[in-house]
Short mmCIF file of C-alpha atoms in Angstrom, two decimals:
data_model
loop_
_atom_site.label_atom_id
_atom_site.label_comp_id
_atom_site.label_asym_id
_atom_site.label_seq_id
_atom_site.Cartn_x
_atom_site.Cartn_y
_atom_site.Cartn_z
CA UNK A 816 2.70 -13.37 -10.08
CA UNK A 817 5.01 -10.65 -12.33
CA UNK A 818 5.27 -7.71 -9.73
CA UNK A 819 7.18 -4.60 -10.11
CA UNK A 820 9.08 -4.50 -6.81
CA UNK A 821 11.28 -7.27 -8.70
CA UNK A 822 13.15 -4.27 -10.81
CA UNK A 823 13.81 -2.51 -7.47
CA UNK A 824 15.51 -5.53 -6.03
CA UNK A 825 17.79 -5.94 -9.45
CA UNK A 826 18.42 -2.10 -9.08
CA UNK A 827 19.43 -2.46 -5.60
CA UNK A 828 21.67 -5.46 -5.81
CA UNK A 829 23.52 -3.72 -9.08
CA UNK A 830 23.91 -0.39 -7.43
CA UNK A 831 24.74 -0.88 -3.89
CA UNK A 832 26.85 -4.09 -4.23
CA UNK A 833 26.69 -4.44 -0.62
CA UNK A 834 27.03 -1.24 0.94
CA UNK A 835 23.60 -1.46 2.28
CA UNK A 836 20.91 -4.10 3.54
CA UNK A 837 17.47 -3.86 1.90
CA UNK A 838 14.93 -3.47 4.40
CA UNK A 839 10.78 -4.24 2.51
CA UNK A 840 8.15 -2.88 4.56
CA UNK A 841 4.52 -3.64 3.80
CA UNK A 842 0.84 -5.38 5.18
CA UNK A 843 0.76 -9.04 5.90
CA UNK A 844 -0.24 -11.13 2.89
CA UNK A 845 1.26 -8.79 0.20
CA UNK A 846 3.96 -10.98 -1.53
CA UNK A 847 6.90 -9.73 0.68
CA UNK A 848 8.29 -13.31 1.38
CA UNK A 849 7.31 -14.85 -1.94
CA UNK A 850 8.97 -12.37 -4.22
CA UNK A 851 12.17 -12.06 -2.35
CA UNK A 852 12.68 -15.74 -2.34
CA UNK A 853 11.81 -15.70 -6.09
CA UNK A 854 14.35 -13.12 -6.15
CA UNK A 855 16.96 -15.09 -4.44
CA UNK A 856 15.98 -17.78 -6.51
CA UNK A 857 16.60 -16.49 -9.52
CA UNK A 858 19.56 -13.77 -8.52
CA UNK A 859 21.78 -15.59 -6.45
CA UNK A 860 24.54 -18.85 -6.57
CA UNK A 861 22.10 -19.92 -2.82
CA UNK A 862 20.54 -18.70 -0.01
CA UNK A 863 19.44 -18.76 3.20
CA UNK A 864 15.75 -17.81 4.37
CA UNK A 865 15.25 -17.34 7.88
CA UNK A 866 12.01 -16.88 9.04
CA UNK A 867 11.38 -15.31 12.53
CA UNK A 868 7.89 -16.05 12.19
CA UNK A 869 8.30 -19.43 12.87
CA UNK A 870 11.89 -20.59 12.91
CA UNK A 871 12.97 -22.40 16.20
CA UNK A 872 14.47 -19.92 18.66
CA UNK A 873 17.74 -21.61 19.18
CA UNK A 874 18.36 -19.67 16.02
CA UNK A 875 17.24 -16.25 17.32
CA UNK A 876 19.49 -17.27 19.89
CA UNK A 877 22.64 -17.36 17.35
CA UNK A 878 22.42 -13.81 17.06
CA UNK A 879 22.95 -13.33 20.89
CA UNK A 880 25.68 -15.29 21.29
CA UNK A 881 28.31 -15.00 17.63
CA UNK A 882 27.90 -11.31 16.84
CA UNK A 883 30.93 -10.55 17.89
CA UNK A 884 32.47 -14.16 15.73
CA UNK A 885 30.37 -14.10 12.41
CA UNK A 886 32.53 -17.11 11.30
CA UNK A 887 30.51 -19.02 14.08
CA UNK A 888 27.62 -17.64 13.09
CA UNK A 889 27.31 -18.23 9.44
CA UNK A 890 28.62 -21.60 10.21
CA UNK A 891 25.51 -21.95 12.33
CA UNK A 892 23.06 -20.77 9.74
CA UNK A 893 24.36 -23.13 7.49
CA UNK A 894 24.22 -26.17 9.66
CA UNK A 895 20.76 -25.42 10.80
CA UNK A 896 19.56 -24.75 7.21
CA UNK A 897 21.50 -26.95 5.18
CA UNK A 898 22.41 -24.33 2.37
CA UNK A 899 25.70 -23.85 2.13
CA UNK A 900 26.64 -19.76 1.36
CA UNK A 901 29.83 -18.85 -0.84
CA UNK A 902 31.09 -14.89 -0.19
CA UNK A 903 32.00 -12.55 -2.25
CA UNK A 904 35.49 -12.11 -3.51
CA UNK A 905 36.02 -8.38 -3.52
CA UNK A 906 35.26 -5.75 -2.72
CA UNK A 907 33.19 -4.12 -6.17
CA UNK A 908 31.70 -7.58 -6.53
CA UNK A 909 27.90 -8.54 -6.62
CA UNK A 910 27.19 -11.10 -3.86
CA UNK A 911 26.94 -14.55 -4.63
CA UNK A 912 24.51 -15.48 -1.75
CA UNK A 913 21.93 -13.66 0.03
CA UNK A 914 20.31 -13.85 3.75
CA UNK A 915 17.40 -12.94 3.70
CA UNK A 916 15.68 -12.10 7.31
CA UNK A 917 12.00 -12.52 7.01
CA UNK A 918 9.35 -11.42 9.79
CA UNK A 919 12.25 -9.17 11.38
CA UNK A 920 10.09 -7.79 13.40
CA UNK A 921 9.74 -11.50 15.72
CA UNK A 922 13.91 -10.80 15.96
CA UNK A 923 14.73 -7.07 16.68
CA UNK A 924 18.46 -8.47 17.26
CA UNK A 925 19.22 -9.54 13.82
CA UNK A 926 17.82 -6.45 12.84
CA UNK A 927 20.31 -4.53 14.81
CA UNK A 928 23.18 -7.18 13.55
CA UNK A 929 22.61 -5.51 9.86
CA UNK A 930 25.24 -3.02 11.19
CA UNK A 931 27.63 -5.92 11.25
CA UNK A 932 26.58 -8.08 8.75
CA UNK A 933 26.78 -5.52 6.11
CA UNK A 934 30.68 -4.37 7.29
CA UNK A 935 31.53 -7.92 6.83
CA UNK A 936 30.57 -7.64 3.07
CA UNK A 937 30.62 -11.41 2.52
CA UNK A 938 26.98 -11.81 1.85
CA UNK A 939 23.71 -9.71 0.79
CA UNK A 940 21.19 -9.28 3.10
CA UNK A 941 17.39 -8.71 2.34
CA UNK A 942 14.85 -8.03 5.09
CA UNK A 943 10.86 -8.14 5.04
CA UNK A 944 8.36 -7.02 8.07
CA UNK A 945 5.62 -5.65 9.04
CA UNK A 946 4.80 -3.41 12.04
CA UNK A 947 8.73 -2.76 11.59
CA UNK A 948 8.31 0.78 13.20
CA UNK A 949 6.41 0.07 16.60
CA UNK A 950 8.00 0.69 19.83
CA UNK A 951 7.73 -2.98 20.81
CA UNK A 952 9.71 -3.97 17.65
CA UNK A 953 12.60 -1.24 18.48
CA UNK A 954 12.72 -1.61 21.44
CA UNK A 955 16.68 -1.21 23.38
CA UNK A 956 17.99 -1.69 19.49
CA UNK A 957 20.33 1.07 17.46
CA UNK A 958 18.50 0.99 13.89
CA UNK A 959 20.94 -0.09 11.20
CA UNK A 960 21.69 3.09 8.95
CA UNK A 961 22.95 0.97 6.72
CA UNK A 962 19.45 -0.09 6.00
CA UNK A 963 17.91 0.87 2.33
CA UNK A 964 13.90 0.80 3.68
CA UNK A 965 11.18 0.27 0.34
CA UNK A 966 7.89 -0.03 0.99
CA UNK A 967 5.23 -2.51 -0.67
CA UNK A 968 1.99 -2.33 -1.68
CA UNK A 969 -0.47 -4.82 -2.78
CA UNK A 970 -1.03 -5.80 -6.47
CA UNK A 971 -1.48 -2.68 -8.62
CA UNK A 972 -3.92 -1.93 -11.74
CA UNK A 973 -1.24 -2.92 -14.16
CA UNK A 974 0.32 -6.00 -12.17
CA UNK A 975 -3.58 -7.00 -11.97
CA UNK A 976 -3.78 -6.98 -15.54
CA UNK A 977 -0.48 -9.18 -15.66
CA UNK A 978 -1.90 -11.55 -13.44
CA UNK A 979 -5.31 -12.08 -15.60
CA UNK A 980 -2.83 -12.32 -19.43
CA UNK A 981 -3.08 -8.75 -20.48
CA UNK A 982 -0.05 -7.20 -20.94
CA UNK A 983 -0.63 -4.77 -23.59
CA UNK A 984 -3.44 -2.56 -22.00
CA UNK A 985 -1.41 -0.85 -19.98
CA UNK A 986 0.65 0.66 -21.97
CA UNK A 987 -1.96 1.59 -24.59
CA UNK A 988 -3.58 3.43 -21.51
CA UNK A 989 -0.52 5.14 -20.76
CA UNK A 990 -0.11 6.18 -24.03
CA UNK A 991 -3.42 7.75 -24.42
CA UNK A 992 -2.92 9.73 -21.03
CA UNK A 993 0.34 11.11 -22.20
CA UNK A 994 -1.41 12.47 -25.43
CA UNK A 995 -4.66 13.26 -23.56
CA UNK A 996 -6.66 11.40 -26.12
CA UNK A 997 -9.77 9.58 -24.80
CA UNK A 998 -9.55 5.37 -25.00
CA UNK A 999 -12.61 5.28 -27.12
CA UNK A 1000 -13.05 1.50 -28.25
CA UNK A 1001 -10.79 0.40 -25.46
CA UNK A 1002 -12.61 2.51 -22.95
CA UNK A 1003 -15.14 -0.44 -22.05
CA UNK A 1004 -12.69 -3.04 -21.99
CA UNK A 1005 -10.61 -1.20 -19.21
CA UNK A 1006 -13.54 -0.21 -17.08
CA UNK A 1007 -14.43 -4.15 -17.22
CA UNK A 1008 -11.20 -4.65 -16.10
CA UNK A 1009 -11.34 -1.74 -13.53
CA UNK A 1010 -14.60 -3.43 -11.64
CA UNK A 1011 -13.01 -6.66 -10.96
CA UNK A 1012 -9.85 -5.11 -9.76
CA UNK A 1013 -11.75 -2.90 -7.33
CA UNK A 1014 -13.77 -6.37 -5.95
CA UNK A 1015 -11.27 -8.54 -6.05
CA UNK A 1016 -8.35 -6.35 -4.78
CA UNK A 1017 -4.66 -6.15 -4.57
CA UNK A 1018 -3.90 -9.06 -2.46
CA UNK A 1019 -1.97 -12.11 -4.11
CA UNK A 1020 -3.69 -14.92 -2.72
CA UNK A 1021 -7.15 -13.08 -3.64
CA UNK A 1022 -6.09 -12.44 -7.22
CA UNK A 1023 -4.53 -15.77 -7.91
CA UNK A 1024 -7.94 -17.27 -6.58
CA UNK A 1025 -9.63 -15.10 -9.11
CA UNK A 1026 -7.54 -15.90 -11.90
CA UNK A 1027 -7.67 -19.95 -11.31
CA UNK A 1028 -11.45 -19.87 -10.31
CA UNK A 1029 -13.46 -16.40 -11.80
CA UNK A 1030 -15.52 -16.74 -8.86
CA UNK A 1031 -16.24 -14.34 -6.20
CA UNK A 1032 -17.47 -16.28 -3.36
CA UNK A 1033 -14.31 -18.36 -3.19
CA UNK A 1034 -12.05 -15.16 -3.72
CA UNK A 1035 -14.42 -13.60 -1.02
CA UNK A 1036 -13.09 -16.38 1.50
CA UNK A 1037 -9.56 -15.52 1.10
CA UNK A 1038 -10.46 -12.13 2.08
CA UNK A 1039 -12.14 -12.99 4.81
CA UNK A 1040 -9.56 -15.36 6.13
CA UNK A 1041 -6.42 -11.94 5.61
CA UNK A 1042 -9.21 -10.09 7.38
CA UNK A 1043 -9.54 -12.51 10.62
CA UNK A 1044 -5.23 -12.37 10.36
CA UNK A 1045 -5.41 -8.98 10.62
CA UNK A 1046 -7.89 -9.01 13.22
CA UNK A 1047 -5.61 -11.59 15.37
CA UNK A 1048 -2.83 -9.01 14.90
CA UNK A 1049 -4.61 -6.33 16.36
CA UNK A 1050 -5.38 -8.31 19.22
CA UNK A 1051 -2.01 -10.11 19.66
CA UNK A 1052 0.80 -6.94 18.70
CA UNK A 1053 -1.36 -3.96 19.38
CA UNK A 1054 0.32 -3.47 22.87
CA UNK A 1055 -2.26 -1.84 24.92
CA UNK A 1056 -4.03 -0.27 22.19
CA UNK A 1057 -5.86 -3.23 21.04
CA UNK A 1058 -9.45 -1.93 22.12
CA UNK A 1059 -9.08 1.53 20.27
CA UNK A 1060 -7.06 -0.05 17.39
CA UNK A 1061 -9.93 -2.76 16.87
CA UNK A 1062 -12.35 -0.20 17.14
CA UNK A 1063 -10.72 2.43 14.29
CA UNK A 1064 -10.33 -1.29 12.42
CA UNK A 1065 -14.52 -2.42 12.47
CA UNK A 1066 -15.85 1.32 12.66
CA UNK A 1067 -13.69 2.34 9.07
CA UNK A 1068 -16.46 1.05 6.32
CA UNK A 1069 -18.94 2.98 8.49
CA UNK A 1070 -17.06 6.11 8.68
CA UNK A 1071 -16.25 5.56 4.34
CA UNK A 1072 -19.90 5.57 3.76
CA UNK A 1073 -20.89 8.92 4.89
CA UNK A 1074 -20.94 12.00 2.47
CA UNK A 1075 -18.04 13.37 4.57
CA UNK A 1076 -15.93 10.75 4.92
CA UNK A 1077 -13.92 12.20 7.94
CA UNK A 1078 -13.10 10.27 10.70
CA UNK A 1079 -15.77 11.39 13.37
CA UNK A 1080 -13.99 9.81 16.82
CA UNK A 1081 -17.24 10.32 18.96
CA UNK A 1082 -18.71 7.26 16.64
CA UNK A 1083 -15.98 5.28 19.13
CA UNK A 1084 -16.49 7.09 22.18
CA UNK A 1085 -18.27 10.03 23.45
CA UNK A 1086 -16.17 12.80 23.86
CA UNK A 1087 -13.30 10.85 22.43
CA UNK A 1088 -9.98 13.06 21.60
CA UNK A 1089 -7.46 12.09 18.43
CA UNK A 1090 -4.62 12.75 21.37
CA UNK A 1091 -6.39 9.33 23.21
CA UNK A 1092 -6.21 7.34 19.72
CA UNK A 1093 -3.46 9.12 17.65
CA UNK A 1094 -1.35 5.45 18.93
CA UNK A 1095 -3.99 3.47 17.48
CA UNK A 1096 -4.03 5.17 14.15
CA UNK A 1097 -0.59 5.09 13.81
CA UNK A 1098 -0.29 0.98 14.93
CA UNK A 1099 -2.96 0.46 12.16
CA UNK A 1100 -0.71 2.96 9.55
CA UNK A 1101 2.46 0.75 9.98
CA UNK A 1102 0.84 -1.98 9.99
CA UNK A 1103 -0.27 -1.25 6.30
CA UNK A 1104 -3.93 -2.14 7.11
CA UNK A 1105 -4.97 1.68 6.27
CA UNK A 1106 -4.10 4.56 4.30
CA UNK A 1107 -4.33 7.82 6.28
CA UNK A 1108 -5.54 10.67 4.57
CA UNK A 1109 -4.86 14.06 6.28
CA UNK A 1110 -6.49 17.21 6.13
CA UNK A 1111 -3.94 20.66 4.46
CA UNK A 1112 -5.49 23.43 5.73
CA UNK A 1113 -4.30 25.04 1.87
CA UNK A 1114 -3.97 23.77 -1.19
CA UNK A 1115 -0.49 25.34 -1.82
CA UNK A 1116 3.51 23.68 -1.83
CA UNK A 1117 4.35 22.18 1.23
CA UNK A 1118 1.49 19.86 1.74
CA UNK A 1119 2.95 18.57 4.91
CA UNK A 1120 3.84 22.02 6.60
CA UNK A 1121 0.05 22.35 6.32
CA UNK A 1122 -1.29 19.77 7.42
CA UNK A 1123 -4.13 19.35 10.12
CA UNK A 1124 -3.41 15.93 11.80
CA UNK A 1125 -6.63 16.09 13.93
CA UNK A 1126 -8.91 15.77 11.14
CA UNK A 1127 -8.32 12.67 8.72
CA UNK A 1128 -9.84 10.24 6.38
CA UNK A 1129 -9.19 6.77 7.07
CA UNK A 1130 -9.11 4.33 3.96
CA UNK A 1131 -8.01 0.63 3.83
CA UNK A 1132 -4.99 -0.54 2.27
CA UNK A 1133 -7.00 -3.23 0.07
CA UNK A 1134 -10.26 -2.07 -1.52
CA UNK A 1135 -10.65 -6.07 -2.10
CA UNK A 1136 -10.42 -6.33 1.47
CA UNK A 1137 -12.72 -3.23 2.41
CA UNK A 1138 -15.20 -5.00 0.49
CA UNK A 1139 -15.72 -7.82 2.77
CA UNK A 1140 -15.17 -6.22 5.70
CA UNK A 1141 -18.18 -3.86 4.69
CA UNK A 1142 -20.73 -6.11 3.64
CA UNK A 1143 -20.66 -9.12 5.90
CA UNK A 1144 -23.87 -9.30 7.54
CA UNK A 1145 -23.88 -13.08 6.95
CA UNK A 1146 -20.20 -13.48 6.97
CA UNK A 1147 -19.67 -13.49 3.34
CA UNK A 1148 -20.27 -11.42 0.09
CA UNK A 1149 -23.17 -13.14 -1.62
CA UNK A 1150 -22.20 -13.57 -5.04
CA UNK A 1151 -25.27 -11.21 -6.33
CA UNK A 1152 -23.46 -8.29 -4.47
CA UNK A 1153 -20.53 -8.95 -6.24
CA UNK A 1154 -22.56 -9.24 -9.40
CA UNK A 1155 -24.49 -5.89 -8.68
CA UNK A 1156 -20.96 -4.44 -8.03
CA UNK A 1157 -19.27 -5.61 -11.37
CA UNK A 1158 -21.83 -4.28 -13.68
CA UNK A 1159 -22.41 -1.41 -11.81
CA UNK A 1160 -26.07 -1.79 -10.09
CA UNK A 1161 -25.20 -1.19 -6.76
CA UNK A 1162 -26.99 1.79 -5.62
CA UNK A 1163 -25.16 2.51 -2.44
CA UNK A 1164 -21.77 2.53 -0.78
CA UNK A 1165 -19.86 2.76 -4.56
CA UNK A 1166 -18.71 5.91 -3.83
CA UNK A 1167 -16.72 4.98 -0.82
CA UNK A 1168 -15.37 2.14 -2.87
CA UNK A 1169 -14.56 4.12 -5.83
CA UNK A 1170 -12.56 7.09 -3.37
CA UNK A 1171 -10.65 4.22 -1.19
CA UNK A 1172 -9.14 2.28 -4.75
CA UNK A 1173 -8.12 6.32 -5.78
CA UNK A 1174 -6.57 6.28 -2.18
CA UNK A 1175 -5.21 2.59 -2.63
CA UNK A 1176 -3.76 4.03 -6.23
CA UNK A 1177 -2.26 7.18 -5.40
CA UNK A 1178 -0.52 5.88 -2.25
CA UNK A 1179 1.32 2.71 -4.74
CA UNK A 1180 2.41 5.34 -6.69
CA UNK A 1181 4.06 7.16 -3.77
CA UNK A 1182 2.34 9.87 -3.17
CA UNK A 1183 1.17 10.97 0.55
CA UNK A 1184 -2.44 11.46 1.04
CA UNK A 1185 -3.96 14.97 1.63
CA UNK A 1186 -7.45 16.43 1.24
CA UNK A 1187 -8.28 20.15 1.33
CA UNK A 1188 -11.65 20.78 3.69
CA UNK A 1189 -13.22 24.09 4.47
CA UNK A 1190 -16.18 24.36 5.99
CA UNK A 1191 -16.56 27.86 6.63
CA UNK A 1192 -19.86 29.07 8.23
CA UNK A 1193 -20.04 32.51 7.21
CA UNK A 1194 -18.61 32.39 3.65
CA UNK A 1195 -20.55 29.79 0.95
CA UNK A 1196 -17.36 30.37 -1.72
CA UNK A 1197 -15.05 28.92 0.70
CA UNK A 1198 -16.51 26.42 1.98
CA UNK A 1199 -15.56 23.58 0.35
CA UNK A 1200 -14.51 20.04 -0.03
CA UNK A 1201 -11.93 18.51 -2.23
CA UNK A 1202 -11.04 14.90 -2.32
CA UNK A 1203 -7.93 14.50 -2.43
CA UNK A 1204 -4.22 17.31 -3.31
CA UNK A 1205 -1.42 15.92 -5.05
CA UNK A 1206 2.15 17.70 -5.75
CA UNK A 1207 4.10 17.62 -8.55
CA UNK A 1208 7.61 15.86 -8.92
CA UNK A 1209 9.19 19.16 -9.81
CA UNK A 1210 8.34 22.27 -7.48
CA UNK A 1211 7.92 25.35 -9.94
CA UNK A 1212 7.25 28.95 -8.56
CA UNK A 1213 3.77 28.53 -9.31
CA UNK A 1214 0.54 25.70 -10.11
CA UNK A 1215 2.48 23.06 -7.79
CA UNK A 1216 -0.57 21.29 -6.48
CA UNK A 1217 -3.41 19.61 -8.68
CA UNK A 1218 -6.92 19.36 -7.05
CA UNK A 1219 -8.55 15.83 -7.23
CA UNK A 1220 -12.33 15.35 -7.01
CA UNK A 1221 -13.49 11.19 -7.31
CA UNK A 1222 -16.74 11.00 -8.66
CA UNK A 1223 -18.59 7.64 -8.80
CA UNK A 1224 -22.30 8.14 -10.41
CA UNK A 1225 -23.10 9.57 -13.34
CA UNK A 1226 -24.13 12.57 -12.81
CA UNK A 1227 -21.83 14.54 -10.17
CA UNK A 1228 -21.59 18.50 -9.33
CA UNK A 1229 -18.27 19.91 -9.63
CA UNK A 1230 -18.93 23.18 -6.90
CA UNK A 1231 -16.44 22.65 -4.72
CA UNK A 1232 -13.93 22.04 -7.31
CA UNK A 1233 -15.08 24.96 -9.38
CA UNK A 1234 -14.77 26.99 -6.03
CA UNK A 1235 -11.23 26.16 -5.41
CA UNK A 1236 -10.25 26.93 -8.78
CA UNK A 1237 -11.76 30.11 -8.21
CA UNK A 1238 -10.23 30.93 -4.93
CA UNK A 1239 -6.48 28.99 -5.65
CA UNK A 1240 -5.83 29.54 -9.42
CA UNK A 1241 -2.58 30.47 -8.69
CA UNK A 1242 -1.45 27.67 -6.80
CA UNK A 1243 -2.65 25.39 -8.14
CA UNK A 1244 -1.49 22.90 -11.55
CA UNK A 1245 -3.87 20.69 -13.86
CA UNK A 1246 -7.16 19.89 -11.91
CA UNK A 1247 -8.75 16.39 -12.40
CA UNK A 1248 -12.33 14.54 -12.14
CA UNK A 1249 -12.10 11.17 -12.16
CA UNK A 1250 -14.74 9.35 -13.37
CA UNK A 1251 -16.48 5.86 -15.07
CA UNK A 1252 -16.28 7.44 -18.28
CA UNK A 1253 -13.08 8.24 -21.06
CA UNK A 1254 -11.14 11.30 -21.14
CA UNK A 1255 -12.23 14.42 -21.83
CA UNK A 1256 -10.95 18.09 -21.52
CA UNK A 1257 -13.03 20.95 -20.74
CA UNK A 1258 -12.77 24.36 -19.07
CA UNK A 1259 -9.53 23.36 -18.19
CA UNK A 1260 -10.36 20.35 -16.31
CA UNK A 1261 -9.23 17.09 -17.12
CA UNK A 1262 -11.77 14.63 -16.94
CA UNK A 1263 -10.16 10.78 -16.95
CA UNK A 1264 -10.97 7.39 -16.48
CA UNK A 1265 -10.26 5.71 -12.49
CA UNK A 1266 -7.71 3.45 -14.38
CA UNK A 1267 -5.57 6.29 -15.24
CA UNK A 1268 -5.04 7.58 -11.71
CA UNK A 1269 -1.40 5.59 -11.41
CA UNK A 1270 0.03 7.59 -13.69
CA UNK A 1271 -1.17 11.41 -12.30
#
């Protein structure tokens, strides 16, 4: 599978030389392990892959005993693993062999070795983990600053199309969104293409099912199976917080399918308080399983200096995997769901699919998610409701912040949006709708396709 993370990598290996470690945080099941060895693969004279997941701990034990005699201890990797590693020569060299830690999480000393390793400069060093930041996993360790952290996300629109043996579309797509020109012909074929990313999902083993097999129910089992992972997570890392954290975890398609789709916490617990399950949220947030959406209580620069952390929207990182988790009153997706889904039949829950791909979208293309909510009791104008805010790259003195409203049916209201355009003109930049059909432009709103959110 052709993912874009490989670039990074190459960038980082040319431009560092070195100087730092390259630390690849994301969900289980994304590709972290696979494309890094691909990487190594490819990139390097040979390697070494240590995986704390499962290696025998007489090797976690190396890094106890030969950090302060790294000949000893690269002499030890290479007798245990067989792979012998060559080191660089100077100084303004690229490495010739790379360690790569994977599942540094299981080993939070060789994560606090980096410090070491990377002085040394003999060898690169590539690590991959999930629930990287929880206290458990820190834990009586200095962080390495010598650490260069990226973060990955499953399978995007494009790398989707990749995966299935388009790769033209994409950049006709972009094309047409830099000009603002509707896809016309074209539109059909990318909305086709749009349906069975949102079903299928993100995740590499779910998408390289698809591809081999085009069928649903067996794609719908290696959801299911990520799903019970995650689930054995909760219950095996969460650290006290496994009862709250599986809770947020089987009560999110629930909360999705309201009209609001804040998270209400008395659905968990009568008089429940986010101070009792901010933990929770956050275990679940570095784990990768969910994309938090938070509340700004104004649409204006400085998103984050506004924002309402009490009140949030609570997506999952995989709309694939929201998918079965929501509909598994038999324990899997029949196949006429899936069907109903594809050509567009179903009559409810789509728009909590269509909002949690935007979410899924936005956040691969780095932005933070924040929704603007008002719901004023004495003033109809402001109250209000707005999907999701998004900044742009370069902070003017004005329009910074472009509205978002996600629309899913065809026929939709625009009065909150309207409303905030009214009330925030000033601050805000180009406001979008985006929708099953192809662009248009009108009354200064641009209306685009859901396949074009990427590139906002």
């Amino acid at each position: 599978m052709k993912r874009k993370i490989y670039d990074k990598l190459l960038e980082w290996k040319k431009n560092h030389k070195g100087d730092t470690a390259l630390l690849i945080e994301g969900a289980r099941r994304i590709g972290k392990s696979y494309i890094v060895e691909e990487f190594a693969r490819k990139e390097y004279e040979s390697y070494i892959l240590v995986d704390f997941s499962k290696v025998n701990p007489q090797v976690m034990e190396f890094f106890n005993l030969y950090l302060d005699d790294l000949d000893m201890l690269f002499m030890n990797l290479e007798l245990y693993f067989r792979r012998k590693l060559t080191p660089r020569q100077t100084k303004g060299e690229e490495a010739r062999s790379l360690v790569i830690f994977d599942e540094v999480q299981f080993c939070p000393r060789a994560r606090a070795a980096i410090k070491h390793l990377v002085a040394d400069r003999r060898y690169d060093y590539i690590e991959t983990g999930s629930l990287i930041s929880i206290k458990k996993n820190v834990k009586d360790i200095m962080l390495p600053s010598e650490e260069h952290a990226i973060e990955m996300f499953p399978m995007d629109f494009e790398e989707f199309l990749w995966a299935m043996g388009d790769e033209m579309l994409m950049s006709y797509i972009r094309m047409r969104f830099d000009k603002r020109l509707p896809m016309e012909a074209f539109h059909r074929r990318a909305m086709d293409y749009f349906r069975q990313y949102l079903i299928v999902g993100g995740m590499p083993q779910a998408v390289q099912k698809y591809v081999e097999t085009r069928d649903f129910e067996k794609v719908d089992e290696v959801k299911r199976d990520i799903l019970a992972l995650y689930r054995n997570d909760i219950h095996k890392y969460a650290d006290n917080q496994e009862t709250k954290v599986a809770a947020i975890f089987e009560e999110i398609p629930g909360q999705l399918q309201k009209h609001e789709k804040k998270f209400v916490l008395s659905a968990l617990q009568s008089e429940a308080r986010m101070r009792d399950y901010s933990q929770a949220f956050f275990w679940l947030s570095d784990a990768k399983i969910i994309n938090c959406c938070y509340n700004s209580t104004e649409p204006s620069i400085g998103l984050k200096l506004n924002e309402e952390r009490t009140t949030l929207k609570c997506y999952m990182g995989d709309t694939g995997l929201l998918i079965s988790h929501a509909f598994d009153e038999r324990g899997i997706v029949s196949a006429d769901l899936y069907r109903k889904l594809m050509f567009d039949k179903l009559e409810v829950n789509e728009g909590m699919l269509v909002e949690n791909i935007v979410a899924q979208m936005l956040r691969a293309t780095g932005h933070k998610l924040y929704f603007f909510s008002n719901s004023s009791r004495t003033s109809a104008e402001d109250r209000m409701e707005i999907d999701f805010l998004i900044a742009k790259p370069i902070t003017t003195s004005r329009h910074n912040i472009s509205p978002i409203e996600v629309k899913s049916g065809q026929r939709y209201t625009l009065n909150s949006l309207r409303k905030c355009i009214a009330k925030y003109g000033s601050q805000l930049s180009t406001p979008y709708v985006l929708h099953d059909k192809d662009m248009k432009i009108e009354d200064g709103i641009v209306y685009m396709p859901l396949y074009m959110t990427p590139l906002l």
